[in-house]
XYZ file of C-alpha atoms in Angstrom:
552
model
C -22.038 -15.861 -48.869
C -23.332 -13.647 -46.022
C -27.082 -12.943 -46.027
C -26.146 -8.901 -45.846
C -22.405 -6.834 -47.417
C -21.175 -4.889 -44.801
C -21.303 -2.069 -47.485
C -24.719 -2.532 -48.220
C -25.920 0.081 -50.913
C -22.812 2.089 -51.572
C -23.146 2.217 -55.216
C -19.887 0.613 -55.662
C -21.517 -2.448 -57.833
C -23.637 -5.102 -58.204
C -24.702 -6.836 -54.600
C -25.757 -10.409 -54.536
C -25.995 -10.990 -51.564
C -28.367 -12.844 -49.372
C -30.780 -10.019 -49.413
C -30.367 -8.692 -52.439
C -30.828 -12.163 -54.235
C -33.743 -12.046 -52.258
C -35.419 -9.214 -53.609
C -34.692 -10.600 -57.171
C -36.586 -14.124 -56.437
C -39.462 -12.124 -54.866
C -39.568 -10.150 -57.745
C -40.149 -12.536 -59.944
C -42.400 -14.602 -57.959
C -44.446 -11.328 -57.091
C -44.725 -10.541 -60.696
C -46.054 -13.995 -61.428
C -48.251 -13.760 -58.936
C -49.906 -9.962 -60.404
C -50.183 -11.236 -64.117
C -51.591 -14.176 -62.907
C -54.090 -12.657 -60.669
C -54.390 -9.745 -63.339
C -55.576 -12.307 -66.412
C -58.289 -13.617 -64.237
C -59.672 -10.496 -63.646
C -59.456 -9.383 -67.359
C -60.990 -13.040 -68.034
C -63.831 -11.323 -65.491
C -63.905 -7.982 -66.498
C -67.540 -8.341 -68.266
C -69.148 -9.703 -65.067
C -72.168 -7.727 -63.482
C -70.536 -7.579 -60.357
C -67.232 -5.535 -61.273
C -68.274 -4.377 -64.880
C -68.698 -0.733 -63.479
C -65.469 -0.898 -62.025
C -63.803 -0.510 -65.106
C -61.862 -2.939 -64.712
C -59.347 -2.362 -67.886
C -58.663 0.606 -66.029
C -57.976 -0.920 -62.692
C -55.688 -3.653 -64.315
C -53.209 -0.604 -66.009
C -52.996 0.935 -63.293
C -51.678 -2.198 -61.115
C -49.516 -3.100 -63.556
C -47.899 0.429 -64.321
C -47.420 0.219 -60.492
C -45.922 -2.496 -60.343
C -43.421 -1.724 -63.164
C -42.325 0.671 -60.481
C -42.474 -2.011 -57.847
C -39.688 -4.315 -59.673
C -37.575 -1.175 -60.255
C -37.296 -0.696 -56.842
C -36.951 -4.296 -55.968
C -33.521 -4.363 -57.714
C -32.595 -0.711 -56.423
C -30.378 -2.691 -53.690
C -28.943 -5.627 -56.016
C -27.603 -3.057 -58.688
C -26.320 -1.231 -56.273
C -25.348 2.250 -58.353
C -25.768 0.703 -61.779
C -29.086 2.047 -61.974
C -28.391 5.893 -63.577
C -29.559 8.806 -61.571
C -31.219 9.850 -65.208
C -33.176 7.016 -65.407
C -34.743 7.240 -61.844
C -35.506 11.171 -62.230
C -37.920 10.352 -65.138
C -39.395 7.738 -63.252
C -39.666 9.297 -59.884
C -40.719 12.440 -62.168
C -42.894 11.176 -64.855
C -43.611 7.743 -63.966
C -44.576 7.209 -60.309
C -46.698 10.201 -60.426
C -48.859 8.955 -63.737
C -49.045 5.818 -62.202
C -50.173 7.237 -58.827
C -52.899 8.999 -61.114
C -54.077 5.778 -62.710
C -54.583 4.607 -59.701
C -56.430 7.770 -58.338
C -58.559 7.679 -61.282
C -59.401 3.956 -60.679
C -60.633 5.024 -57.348
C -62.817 7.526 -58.577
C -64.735 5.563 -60.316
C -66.724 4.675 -57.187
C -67.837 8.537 -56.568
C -68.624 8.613 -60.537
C -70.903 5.112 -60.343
C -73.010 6.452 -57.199
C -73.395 10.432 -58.728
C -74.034 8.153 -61.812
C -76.994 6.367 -60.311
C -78.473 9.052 -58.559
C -78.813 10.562 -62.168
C -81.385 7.966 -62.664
C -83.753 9.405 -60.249
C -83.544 13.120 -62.366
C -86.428 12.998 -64.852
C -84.373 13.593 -67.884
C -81.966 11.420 -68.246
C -83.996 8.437 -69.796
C -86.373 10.184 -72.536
C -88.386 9.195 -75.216
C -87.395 10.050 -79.020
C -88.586 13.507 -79.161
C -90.076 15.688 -82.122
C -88.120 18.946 -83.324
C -87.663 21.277 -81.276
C -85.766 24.726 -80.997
C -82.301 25.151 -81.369
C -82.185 27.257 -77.777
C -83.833 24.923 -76.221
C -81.449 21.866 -77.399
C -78.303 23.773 -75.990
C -79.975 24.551 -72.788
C -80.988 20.597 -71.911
C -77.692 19.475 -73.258
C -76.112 21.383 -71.000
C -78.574 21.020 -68.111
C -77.910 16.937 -68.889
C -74.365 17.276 -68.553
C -74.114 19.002 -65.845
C -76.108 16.566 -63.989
C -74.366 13.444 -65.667
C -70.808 14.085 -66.851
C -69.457 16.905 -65.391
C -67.556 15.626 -62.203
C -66.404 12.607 -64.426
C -64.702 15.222 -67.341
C -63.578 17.369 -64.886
C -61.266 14.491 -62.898
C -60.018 13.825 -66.717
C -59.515 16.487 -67.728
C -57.406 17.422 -64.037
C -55.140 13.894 -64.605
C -54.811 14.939 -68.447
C -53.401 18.901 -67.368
C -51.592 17.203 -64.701
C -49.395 15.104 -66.492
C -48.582 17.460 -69.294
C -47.457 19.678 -66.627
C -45.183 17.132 -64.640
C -43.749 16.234 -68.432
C -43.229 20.274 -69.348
C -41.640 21.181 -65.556
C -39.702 18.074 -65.720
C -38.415 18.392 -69.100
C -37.192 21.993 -68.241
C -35.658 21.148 -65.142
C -33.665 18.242 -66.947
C -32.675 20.620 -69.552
C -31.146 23.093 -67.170
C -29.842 20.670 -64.330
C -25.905 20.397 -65.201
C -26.492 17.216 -62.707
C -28.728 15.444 -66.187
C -27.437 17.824 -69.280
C -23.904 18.400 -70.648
C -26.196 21.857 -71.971
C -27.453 22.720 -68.628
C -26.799 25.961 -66.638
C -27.234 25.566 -63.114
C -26.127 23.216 -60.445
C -22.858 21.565 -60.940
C -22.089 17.544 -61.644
C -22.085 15.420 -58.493
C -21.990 12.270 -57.415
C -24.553 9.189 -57.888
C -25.759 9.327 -54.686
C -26.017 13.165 -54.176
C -27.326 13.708 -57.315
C -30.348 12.119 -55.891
C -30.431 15.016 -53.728
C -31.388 18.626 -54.251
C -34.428 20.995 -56.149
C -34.246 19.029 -59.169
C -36.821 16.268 -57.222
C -39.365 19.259 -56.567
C -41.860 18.119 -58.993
C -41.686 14.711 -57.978
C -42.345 15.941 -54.575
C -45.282 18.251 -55.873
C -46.946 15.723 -57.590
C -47.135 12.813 -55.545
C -47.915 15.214 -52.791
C -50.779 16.474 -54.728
C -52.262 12.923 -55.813
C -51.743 11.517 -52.175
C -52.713 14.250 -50.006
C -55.029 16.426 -51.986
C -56.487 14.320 -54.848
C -56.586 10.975 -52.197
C -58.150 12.821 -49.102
C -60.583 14.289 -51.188
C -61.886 11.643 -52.194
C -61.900 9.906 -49.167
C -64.710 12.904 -47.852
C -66.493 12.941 -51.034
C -67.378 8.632 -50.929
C -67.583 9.053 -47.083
C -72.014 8.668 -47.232
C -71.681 5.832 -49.447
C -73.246 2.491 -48.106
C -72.714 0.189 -50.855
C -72.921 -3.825 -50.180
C -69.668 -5.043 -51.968
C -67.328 -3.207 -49.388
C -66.391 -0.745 -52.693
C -65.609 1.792 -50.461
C -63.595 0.255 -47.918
C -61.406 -0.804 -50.220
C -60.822 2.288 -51.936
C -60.471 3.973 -48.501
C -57.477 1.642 -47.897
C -55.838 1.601 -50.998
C -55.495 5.234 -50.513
C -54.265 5.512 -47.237
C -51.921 2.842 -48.274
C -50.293 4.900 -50.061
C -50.249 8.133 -47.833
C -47.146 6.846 -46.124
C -44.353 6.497 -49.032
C -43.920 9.810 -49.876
C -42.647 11.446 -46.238
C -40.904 8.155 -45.953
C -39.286 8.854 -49.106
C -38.354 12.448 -48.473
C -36.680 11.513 -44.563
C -34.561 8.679 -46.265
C -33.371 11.040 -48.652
C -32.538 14.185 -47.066
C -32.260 13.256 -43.804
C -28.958 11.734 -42.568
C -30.594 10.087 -39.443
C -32.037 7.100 -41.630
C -27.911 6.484 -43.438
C -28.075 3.013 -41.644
C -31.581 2.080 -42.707
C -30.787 2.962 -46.080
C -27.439 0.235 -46.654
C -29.839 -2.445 -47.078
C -33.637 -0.562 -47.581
C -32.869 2.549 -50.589
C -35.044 5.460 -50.282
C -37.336 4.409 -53.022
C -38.446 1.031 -50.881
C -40.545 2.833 -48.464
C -43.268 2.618 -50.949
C -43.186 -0.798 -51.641
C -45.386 -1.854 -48.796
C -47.826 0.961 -49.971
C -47.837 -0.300 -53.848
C -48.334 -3.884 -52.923
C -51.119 -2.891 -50.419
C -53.092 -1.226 -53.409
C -52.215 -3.943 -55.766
C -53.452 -6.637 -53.960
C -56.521 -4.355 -52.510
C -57.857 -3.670 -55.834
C -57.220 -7.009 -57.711
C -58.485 -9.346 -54.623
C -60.820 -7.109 -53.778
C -62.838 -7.865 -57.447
C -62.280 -11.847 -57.550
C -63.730 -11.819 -54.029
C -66.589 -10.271 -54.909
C -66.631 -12.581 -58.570
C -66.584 -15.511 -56.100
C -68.877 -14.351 -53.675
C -71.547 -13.950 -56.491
C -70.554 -17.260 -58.011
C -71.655 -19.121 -55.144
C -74.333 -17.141 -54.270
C -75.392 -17.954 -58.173
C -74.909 -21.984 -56.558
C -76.289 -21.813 -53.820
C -79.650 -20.236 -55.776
C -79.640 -22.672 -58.529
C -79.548 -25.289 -55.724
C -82.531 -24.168 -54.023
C -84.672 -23.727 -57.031
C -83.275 -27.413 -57.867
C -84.331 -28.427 -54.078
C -87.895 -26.334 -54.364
C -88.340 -28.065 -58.158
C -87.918 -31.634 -56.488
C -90.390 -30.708 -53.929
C -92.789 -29.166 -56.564
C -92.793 -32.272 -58.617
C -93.219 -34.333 -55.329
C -96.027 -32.095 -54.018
C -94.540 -32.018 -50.631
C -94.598 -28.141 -50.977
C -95.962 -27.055 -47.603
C -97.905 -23.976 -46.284
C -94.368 -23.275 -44.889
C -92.602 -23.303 -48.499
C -92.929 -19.527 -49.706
C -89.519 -19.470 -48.847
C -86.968 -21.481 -50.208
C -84.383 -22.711 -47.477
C -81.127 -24.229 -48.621
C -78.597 -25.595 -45.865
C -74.919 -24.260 -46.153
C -72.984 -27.311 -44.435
C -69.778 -25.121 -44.594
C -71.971 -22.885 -41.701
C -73.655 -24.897 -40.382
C -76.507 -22.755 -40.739
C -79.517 -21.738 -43.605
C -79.963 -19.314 -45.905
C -83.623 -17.873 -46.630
C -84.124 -17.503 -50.710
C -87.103 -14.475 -51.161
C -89.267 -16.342 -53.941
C -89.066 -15.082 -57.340
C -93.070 -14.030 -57.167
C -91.949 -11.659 -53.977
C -90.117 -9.468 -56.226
C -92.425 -9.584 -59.452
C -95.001 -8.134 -56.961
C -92.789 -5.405 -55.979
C -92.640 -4.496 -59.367
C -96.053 -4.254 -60.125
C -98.293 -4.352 -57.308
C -96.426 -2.832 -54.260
C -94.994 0.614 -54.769
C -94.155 1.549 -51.521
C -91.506 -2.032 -51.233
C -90.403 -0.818 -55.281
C -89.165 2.877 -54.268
C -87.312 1.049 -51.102
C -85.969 -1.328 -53.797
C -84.838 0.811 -56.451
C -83.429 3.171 -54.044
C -81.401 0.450 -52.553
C -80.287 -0.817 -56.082
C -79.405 2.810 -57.198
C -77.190 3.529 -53.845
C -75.774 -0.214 -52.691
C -75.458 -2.219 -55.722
C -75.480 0.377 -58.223
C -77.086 -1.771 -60.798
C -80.699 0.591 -60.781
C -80.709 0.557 -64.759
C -81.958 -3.116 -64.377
C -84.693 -1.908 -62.883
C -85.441 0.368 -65.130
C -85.366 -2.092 -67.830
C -87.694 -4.395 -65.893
C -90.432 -1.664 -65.207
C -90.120 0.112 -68.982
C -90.319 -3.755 -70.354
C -93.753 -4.317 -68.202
C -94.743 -1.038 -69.348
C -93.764 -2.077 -73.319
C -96.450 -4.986 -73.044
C -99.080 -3.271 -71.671
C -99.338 -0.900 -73.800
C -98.878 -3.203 -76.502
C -102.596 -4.495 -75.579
C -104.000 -1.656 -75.013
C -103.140 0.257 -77.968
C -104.333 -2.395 -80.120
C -107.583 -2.262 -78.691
C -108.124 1.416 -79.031
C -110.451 1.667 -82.298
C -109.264 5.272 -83.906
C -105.602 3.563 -84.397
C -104.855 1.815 -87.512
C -102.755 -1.186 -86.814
C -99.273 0.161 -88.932
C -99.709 3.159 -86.673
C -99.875 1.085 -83.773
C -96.992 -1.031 -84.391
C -95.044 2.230 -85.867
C -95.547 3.859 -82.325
C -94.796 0.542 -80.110
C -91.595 -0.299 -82.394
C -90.119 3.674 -81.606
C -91.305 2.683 -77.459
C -88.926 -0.196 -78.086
C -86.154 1.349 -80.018
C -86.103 3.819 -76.967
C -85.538 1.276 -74.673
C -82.760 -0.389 -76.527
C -81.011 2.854 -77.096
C -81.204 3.915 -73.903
C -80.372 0.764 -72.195
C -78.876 -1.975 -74.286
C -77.256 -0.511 -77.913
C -73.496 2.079 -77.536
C -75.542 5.274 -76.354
C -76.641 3.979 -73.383
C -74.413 5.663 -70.320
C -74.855 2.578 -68.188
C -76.049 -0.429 -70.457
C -77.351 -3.200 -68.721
C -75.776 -6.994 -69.003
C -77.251 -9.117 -71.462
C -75.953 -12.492 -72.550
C -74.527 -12.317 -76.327
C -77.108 -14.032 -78.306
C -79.677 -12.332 -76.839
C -77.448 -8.770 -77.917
C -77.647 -10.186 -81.014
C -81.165 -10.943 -80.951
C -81.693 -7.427 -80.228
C -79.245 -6.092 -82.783
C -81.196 -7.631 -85.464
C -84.239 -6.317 -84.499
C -83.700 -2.923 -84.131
C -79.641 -1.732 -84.818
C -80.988 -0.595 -88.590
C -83.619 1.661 -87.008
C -80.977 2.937 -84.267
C -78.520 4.055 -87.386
C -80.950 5.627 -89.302
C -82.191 7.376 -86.157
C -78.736 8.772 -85.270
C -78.504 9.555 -88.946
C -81.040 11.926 -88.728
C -80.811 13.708 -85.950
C -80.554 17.437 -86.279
C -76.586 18.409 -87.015
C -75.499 19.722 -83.922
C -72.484 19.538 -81.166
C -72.036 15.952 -79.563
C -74.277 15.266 -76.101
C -71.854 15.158 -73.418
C -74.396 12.851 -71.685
C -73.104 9.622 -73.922
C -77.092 8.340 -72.661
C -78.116 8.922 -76.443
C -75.326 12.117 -77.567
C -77.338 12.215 -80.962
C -80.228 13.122 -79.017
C -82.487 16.354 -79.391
C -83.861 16.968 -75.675
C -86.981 17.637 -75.306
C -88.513 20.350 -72.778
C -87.796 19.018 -68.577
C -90.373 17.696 -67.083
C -91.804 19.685 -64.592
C -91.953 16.888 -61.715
C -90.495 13.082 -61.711
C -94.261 11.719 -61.866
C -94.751 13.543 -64.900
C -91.996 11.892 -66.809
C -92.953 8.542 -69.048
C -90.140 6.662 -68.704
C -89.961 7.320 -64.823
C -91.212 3.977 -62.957
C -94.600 3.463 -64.176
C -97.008 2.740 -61.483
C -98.865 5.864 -60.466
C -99.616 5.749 -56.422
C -102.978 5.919 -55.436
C -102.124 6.996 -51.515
C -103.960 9.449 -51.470
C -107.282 7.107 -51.481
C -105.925 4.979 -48.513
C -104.551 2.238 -50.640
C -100.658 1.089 -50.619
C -101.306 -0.397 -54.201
C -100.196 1.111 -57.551
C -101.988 0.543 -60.646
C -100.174 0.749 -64.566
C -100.933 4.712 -65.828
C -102.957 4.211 -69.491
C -100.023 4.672 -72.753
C -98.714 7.864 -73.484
C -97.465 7.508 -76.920
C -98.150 11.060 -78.267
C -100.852 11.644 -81.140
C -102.622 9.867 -83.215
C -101.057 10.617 -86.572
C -97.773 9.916 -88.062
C -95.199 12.696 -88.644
C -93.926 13.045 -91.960
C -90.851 14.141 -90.742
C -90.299 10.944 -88.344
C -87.240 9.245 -89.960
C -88.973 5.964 -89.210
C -92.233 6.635 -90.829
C -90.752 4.839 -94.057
C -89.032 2.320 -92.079
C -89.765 -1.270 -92.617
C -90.319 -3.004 -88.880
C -88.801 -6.449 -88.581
C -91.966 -9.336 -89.196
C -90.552 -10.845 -85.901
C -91.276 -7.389 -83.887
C -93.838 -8.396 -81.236
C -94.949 -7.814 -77.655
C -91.986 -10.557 -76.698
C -89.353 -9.124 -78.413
C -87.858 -8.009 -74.862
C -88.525 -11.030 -72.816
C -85.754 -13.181 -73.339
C -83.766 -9.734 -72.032
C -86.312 -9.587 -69.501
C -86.255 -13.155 -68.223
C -82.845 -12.770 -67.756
C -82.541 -9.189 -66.379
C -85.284 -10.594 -63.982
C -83.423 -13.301 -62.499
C -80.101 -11.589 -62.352
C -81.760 -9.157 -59.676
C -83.263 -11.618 -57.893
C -80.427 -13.699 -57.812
C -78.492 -11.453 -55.401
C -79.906 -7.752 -55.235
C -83.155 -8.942 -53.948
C -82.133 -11.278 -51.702
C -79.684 -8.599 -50.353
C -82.405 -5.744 -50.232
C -84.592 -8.270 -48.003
C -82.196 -9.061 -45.763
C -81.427 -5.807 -45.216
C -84.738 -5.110 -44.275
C -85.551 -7.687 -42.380
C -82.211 -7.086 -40.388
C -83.820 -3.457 -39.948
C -87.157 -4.533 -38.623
C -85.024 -6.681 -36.326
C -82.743 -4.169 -34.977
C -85.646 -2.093 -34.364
């Protein structure tokens, strides 16, 4: 059996030969190799690392890709078998929502940064607010959606008109073509191959066009400023030029009569099979490698806290210790661990090191909820103490007002209306659930009927006025600079929980609190929360500074 037929792909039937058994094998191999690679990641998907990534997302679209990518695999082997009706829908309908997908995928990186730079606006986090007007509710909602969700319905909205209209044009065309439809009434019945040719393709063309060199490039300018540390945007930057290529390729193979000898053995349709498999691989390696890399960053941690325990218990902790130094043998070199008290004083005491920090986590790891979380928490239990010690506040009051300062926090950050939720292990979600998922229903329950939030931060929300400045806003980081005095130090602003009195009208006000509602409900959340940014965020935002103070 020769390894090529003279005839190569004539579309006179099936060819086995050497290369087209070839292509079968790697299909099937390939294939293997995608689910495989593709049930790992979904195994992963709830990671912090490549949670935002929306990684159910990311998976269809590699796999309705690579439905596309066996098709045209065994182009060459069925040699003509394969019906020119078949591969207009697919070159029509298909390849372009697939290209989409994929698109979309890639735009989550442009939503996740505008997405954290929300959480620097001063209205995007708020407290449960009292009644107000019904003027002043559309206004916010609309000012909050704007600044939130707008880009992000917009691109859906774009892929969702986009694909109806590819289906409409396409289903007209194939209604008219005499070349698909006994009922058509232009064009005239031709052969396999040249039916593959003519104005029939045009919104094929169009569309792929549009996603590649409109939709992709655009995106391309639009992530150009982001800096992120987990090499997010390289990799969507080459998985779209990957697949800028195909579609000329495509066109020259087959219109042009130049590439007739290329085509025998490599159809039209392969010339974007290196571009598929480029953004396959791109975006499913591109995720475990960063799953590993924080894995054994996770390792390497737990071994020096092991390694700085040991020497603890020992007392041979000396005046050189404040760092912890593990060895990485594979290097040949050390790694220097930031102690966790470094970053519990940059969330208290240093305010100057926590802007730099939360600025970094907000526009390189895009995790800046976290801190949030951390900095309301710290706020929760102080003024936890020092409402109880304020004499004209009865203690149901008290407890009344710190249990709604903790429902905010879990609805904003941990329960379904938070926009960007932050990772908790599952008991201690259920912890939390039990504590305060009751108050959270009635809450939404009772919220004034009116149109759904666009925001999804809390949609059954009734915005209060804007803040007129970010330092004026309660749940903005709560350390208050006192600069102006000379002093780089920050000290905790007193609790600003509202009046005195309970409102009738406060759908809580006949709630029973849980018995087990104290100052510690949030610490388990906040233990962990805690270590999870100094595990790797930390670490990463020191390095990067002290690798600035080097270079400079």
């Amino acid at each position: 059996m020769a390894f090529l037929n003279s005839d190569g792909h004539d579309y006179s039937g099936f060819n086995l030969d050497g290369w087209g058994i070839f292509q079968l094998v790697f299909a099937v191999l390939y294939t293997i190799v995608i689910l495989v690679l593709c049930g790992i990641l979904w195994t992963q998907r709830h990671h912090p690392i490549i949670r935002m990534r929306k990684i159910p997302l990311a998976i269809a679209a590699v796999l309705v890709l690579h439905v596309y990518v066996v098709l045209v695999l065994i182009v060459y082997p069925l040699n003509g078998k394969f019906p020119c009706n078949a591969e207009f829908w697919i070159m029509s309908i298909y390849l372009p929502i697939g290209i989409g997908l994929f698109q979309a995928q890639n735009q989550q990186l442009l939503l996740i940064s505008r997405g954290q730079q929300v959480l620097l606006t001063p209205d995007i986090y708020k407290p449960l607010p009292s009644g107000k007007t019904r003027w002043q509710y559309y206004r916010n909602k609309f000012i909050i959606w704007c600044k939130s969700t707008k880009e992000q319905d917009a691109f859906e909205g774009f892929i969702a008109a986009g694909i109806m209209i590819q289906f409409l044009g396409s289903l007209v065309i194939y209604m008219i073509s005499r070349k698909f439809s006994a009922y058509g009434v232009v064009s005239q019945p031709t052969t396999e191959k040249l039916c593959r040719r003519g104005w029939e393709w045009a919104p094929s063309i169009i569309w792929q066009a549009a996603w590649n060199f409109i939709a992709g490039p655009y995106l391309l300018w639009k992530i150009r400023m982001i800096r992120d540390i987990y090499n997010w945007r390289l990799q969507t930057t080459l998985a779209i030029l990957a697949g800028l290529p195909g579609t000329p390729l495509w066109l020259a193979a087959v219109y042009s009569d130049s590439l007739n000898a290329v085509s025998k053995y490599w159809s039209p349709s392969m010339w974007f099979f290196p571009g598929l498999i480029t953004m396959q691989l791109i975006t499913v390696l591109s995720a475990l490698f960063q799953v590993w890399r924080s894995k054994r960053q996770a390792k390497l941690v737990d071994g020096a806290l092991h390694e700085f325990d040991i020497k603890q218990h020992n007392g041979t902790i000396g005046p050189n210790d404040s760092i912890i130094t593990t060895s990485t043998k594979s290097k040949g070199s050390s790694r220097s661990r930031v102690p966790m008290k470094a970053m519990e004083d940059c969330l208290i005491n240093n305010g100057l090191e926590y802007n730099a920090f939360y600025h970094f986590c907000t526009t390189k790891t895009f995790n800046g909820e976290n801190l949030v979380f951390l900095h309301r928490t710290i706020k929760f239990k102080l003024d936890w103490r020092r409402l109880f010690n304020l004499l004209n506040v009865s203690h149901d009051t008290a407890r009344l007002r710190l249990y709604r300062e903790a429902l905010d926090i879990y609805l904003t950050l941990i329960w379904k209306t938070a926009k960007y939720p932050i990772n908790l292990p599952s008991q201690i979600s259920r912890d939390l659930n039990a504590l305060f998922e009751d108050a959270a229903t009635i809450v939404a329950a009772n919220r004034p009927s009116a149109p759904r939030s666009e925001s999804n931060v809390t949609p059954w929300d009734e915005p209060t006025e804007p803040f007129s400045s970010a330092g004026d806003h309660p749940l903005r980081p709560m350390l208050r600079r006192s600069l102006d005095k000379g002093s780089a130090t920050e000290s905790i602003s007193e609790p600003d929980l509202g009046p005195t009195s309970l409102d009738p009208s406060d759908a809580l006000t006949d709630f029973t609190i849980p018995a087990n509602f104290d100052e510690s409900c949030f610490d388990a959340a906040f233990a962990s929360i805690k270590h999870m940014m100094w595990e790797q965020p930390f670490q990463d935002f020191m390095k990067t500074r002290r690798n600035s103070s080097t270079s400079a």
